[in-house]
Tab-separated table of C-alpha atoms in Angstrom:
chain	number	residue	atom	x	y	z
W	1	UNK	CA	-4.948	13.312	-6.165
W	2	UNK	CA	-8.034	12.592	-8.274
W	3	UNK	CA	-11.143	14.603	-7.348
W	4	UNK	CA	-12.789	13.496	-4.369
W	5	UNK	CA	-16.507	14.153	-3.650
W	6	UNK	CA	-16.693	17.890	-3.284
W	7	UNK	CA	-18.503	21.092	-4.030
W	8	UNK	CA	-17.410	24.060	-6.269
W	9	UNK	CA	-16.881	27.208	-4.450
W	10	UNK	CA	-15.986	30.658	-5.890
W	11	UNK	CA	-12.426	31.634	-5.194
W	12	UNK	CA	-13.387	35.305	-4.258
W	13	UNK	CA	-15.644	33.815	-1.026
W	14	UNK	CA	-12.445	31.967	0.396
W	15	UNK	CA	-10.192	35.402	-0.460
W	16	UNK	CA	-11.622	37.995	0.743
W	17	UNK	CA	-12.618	40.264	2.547
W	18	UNK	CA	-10.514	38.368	5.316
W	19	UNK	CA	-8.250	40.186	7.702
W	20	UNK	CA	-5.377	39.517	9.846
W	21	UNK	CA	-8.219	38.900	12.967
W	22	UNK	CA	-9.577	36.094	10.951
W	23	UNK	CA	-7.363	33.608	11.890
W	24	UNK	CA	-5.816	32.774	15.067
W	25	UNK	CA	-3.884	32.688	17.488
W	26	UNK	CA	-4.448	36.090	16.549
W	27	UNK	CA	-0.896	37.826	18.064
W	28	UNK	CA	0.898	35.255	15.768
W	29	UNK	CA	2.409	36.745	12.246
W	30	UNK	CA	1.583	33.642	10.342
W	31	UNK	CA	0.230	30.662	11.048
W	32	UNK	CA	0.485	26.754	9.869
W	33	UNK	CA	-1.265	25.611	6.828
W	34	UNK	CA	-1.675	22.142	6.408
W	35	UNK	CA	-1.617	20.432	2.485
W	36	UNK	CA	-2.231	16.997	2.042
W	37	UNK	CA	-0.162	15.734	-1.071
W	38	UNK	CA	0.218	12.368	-2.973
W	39	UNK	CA	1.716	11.310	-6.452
W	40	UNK	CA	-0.941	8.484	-7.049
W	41	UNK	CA	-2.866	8.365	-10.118
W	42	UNK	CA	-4.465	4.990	-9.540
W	43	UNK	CA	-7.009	2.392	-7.528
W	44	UNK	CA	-4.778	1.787	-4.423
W	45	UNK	CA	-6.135	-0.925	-1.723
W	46	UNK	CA	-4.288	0.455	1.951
W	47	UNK	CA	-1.743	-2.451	1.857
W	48	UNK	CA	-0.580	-1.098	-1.350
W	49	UNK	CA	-0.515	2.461	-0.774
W	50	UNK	CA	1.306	1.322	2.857
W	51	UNK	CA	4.222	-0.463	0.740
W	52	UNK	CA	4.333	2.738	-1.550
W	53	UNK	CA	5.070	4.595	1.953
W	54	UNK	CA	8.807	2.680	1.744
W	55	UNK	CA	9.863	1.760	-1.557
W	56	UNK	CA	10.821	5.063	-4.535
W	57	UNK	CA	7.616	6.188	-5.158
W	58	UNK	CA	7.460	8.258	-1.710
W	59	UNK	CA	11.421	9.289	-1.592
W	60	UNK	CA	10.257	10.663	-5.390
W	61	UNK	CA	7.271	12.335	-4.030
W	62	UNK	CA	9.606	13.760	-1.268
W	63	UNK	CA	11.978	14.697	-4.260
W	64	UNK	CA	9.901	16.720	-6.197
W	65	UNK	CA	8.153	18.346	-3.484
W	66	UNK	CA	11.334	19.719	-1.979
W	67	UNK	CA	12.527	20.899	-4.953
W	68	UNK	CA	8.726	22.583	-5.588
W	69	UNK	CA	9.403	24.459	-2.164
W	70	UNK	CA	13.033	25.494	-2.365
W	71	UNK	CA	11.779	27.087	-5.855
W	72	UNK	CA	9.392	29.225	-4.366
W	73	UNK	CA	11.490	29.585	-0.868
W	74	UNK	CA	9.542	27.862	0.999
W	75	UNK	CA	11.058	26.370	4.635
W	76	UNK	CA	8.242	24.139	5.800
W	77	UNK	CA	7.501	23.688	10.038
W	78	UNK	CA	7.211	19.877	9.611
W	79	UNK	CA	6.107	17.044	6.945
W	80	UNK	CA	4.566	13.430	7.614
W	81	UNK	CA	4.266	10.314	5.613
W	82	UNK	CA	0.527	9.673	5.738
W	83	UNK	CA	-2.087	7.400	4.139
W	84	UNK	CA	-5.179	8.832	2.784
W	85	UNK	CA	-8.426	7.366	2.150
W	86	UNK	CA	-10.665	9.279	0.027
W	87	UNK	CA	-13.677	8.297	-2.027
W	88	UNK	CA	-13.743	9.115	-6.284
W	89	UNK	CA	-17.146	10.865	-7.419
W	90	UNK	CA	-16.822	9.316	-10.970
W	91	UNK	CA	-16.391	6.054	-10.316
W	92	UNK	CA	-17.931	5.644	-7.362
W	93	UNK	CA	-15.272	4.252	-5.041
W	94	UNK	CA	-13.161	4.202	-2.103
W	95	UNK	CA	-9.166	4.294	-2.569
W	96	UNK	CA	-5.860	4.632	-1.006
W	97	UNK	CA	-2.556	6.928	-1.361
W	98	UNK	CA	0.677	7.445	-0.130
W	99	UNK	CA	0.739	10.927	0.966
W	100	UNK	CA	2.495	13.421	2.545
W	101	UNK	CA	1.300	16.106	5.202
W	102	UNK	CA	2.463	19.776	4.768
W	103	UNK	CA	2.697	22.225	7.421
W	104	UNK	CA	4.087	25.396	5.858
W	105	UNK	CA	3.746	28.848	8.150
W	106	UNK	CA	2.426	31.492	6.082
W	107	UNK	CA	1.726	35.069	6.937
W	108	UNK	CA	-1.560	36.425	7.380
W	109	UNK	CA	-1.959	39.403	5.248
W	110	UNK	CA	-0.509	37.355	1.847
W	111	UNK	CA	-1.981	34.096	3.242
W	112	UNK	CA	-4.616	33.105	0.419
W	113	UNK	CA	-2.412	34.578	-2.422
W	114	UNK	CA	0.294	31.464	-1.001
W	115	UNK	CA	-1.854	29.041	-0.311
W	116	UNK	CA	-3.237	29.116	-3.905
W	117	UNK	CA	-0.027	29.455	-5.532
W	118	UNK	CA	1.851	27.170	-3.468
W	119	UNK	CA	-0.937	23.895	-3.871
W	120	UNK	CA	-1.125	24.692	-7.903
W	121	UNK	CA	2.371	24.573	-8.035
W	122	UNK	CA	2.542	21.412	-6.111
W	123	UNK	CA	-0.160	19.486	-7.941
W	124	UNK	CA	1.375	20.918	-11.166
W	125	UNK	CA	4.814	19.569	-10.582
W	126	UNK	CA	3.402	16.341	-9.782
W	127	UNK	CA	0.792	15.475	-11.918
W	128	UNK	CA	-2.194	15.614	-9.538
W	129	UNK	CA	-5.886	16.782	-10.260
W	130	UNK	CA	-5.753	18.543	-7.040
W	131	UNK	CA	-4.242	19.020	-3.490
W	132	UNK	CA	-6.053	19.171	-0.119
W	133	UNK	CA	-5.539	22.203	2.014
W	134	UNK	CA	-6.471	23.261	5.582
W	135	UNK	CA	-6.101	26.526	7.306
W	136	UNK	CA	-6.714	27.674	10.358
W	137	UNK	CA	-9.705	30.813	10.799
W	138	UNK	CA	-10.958	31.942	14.181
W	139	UNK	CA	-13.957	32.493	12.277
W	140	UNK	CA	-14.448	29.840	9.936
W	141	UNK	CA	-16.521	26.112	10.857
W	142	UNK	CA	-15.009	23.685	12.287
W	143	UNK	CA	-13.469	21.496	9.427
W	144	UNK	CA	-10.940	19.460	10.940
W	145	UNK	CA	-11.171	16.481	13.994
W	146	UNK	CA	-7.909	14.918	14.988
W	147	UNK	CA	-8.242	11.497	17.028
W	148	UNK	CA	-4.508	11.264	18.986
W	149	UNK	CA	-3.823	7.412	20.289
W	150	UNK	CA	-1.391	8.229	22.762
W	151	UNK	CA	-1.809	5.196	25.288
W	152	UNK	CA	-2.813	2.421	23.036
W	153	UNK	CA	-1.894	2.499	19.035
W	154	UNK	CA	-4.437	0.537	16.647
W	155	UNK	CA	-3.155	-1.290	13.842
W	156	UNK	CA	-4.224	0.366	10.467
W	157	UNK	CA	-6.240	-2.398	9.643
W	158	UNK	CA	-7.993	-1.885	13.016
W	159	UNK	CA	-8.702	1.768	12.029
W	160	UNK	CA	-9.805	1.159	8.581
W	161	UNK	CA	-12.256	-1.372	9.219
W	162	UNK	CA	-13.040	0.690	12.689
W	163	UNK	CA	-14.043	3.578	10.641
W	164	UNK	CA	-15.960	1.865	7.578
W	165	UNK	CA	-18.528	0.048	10.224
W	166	UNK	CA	-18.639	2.539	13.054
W	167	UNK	CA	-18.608	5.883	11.120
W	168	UNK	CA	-19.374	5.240	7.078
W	169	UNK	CA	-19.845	8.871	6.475
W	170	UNK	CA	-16.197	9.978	6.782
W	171	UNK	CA	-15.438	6.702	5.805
W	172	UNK	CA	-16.854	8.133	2.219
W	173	UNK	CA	-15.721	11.214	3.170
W	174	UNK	CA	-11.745	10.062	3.603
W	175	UNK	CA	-9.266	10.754	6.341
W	176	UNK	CA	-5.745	10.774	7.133
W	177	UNK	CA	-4.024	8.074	8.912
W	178	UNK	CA	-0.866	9.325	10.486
W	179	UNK	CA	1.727	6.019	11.169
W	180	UNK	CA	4.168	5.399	13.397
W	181	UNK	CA	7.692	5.906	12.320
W	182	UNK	CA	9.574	2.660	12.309
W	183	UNK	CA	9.117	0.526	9.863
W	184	UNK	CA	7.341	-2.539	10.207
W	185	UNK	CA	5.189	-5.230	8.525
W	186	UNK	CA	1.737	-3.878	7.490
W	187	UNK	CA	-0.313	-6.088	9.547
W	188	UNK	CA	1.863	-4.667	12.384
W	189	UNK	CA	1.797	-0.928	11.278
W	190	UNK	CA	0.371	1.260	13.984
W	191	UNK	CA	-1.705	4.627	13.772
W	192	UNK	CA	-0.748	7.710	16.109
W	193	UNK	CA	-3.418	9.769	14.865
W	194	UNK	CA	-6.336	10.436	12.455
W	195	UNK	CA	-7.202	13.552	10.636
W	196	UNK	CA	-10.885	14.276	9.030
W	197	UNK	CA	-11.278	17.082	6.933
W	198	UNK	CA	-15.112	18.070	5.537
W	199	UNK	CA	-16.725	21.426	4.972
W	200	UNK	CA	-19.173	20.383	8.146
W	201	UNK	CA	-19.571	17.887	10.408
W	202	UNK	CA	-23.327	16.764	11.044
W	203	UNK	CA	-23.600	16.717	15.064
W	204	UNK	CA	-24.411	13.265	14.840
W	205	UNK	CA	-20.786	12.607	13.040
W	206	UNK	CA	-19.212	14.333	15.813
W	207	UNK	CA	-21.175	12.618	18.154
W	208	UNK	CA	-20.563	9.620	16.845
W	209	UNK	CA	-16.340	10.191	16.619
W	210	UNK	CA	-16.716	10.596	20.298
W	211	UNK	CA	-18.399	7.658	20.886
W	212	UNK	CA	-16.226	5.401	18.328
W	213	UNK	CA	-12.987	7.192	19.823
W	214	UNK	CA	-13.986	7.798	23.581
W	215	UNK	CA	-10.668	6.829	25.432
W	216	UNK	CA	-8.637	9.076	23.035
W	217	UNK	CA	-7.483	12.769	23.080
W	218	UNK	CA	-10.212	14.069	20.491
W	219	UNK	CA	-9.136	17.901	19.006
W	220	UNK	CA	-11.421	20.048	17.062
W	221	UNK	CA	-10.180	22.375	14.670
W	222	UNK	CA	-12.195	25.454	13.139
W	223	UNK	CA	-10.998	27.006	10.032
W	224	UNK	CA	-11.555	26.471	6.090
W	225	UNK	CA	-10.604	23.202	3.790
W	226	UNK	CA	-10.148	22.799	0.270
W	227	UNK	CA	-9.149	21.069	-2.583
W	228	UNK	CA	-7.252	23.702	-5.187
W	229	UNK	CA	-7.294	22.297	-8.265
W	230	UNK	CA	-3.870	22.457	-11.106
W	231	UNK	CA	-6.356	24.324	-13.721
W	232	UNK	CA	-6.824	27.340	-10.661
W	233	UNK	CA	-10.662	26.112	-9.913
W	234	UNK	CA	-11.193	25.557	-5.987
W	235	UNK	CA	-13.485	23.106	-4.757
W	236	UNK	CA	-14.840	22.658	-1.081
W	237	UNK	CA	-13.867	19.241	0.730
């Protein structure tokens, strides 16, 4: 995953001091921290990155991400074929990826220590700048808004173009688009949900996801995200 447009932040602020009250639901042990993780290196327009979703290039990202966690004994709680849209600083543009989203459960008191570890190794073994990370803290911003389309499921196209005209700030920003399971034509692929990750929201963003996505289950999130980068350097989303 190249860099995306994002702020450096020192590694001590996201460490410490944090405590086991920090994050929630606070009688839990460990809780579910979501990485976002690709194997693209290139320009992808959505139909691409939505063919690279079935054909080798995801059952080889699947590959070598398995074999990342069974090194460092790692069982994770779920994982989901995903495309991401994210826009590239440099170059100043807006791109695709296959990707897949993480959910590992990680205990509290070594939580940070993992995460780091766990997203360097990852975006060592395959060749990526970086790798987008979300945890939960009861006492962090909120960083995360889920759309769920549980009665009626866009097409991807519908979302993508949905999102550029309606809400262009996390359209620059990038999201998640979470797809149906079966396997379809791409003008026929369907979205179950939509993740949007950002250091803040403006109210106006929020207000305006409510707005664009008023007949859907909306969920708000509060926690940290983060891109952690192979060389060790951590940069907020």
């Amino acid at each position: 995953m190249p860099l995306r447009n994002v702020l450096p932040i020192e590694r001590e602020r996201l460490s410490f001091p944090l405590g086991e009250s920090d994050f929630f639901p606070i009688k839990e042990k460990s809780l579910n921290v979501d990485f976002f993780i690709s194997n693209n290196t290139e320009y992808l327009n959505v139909f691409k990155s939505y063919e690279k979703l079935h054909d080798a290039t995801q059952e080889k990202l699947y590959f070598l991400l398995m074999k990342v966690l069974k090194k460092n004994h790692i069982q994770p709680v779920s994982y989901k074929n995903t495309i991401g849209v994210y826009s590239i600083v440099e170059k100043k543009y807006i791109t695709t990826e296959n990707t897949i989203v993480l959910s590992i459960p990680l205990h509290k008191k070594e939580i940070w220590i993992r995460i780091f570890s766990i997203a360097q190794n990852i975006a060592s073994a395959l060749k990526q700048e970086s790798v987008a990370v979300f945890a939960p803290i009861h006492n962090g911003s909120l960083n995360k808004i889920v759309v769920n389309f549980s009665s009626f499921q866009p097409t991807v196209t519908t979302i993508f173009n949905r999102i550029k005209e309606k809400i262009p700030a996390l359209y620059e920003r990038g999201f998640t688009m979470h797809l149906k399971d079966k396997k379809t034509t791409f003008y026929a692929a369907t979205v179950t949900k939509i993740d949007f990750l950002a250091a803040q929201f403006e109210k106006e963003v929020i207000d305006l996801v409510k707005e664009v996505f008023y007949e859907e289950r909306i969920l708000f999130y509060y926690g940290k995200s983060f891109l952690v980068c192979q060389n060790g350097e951590i940069k907020r989303i």
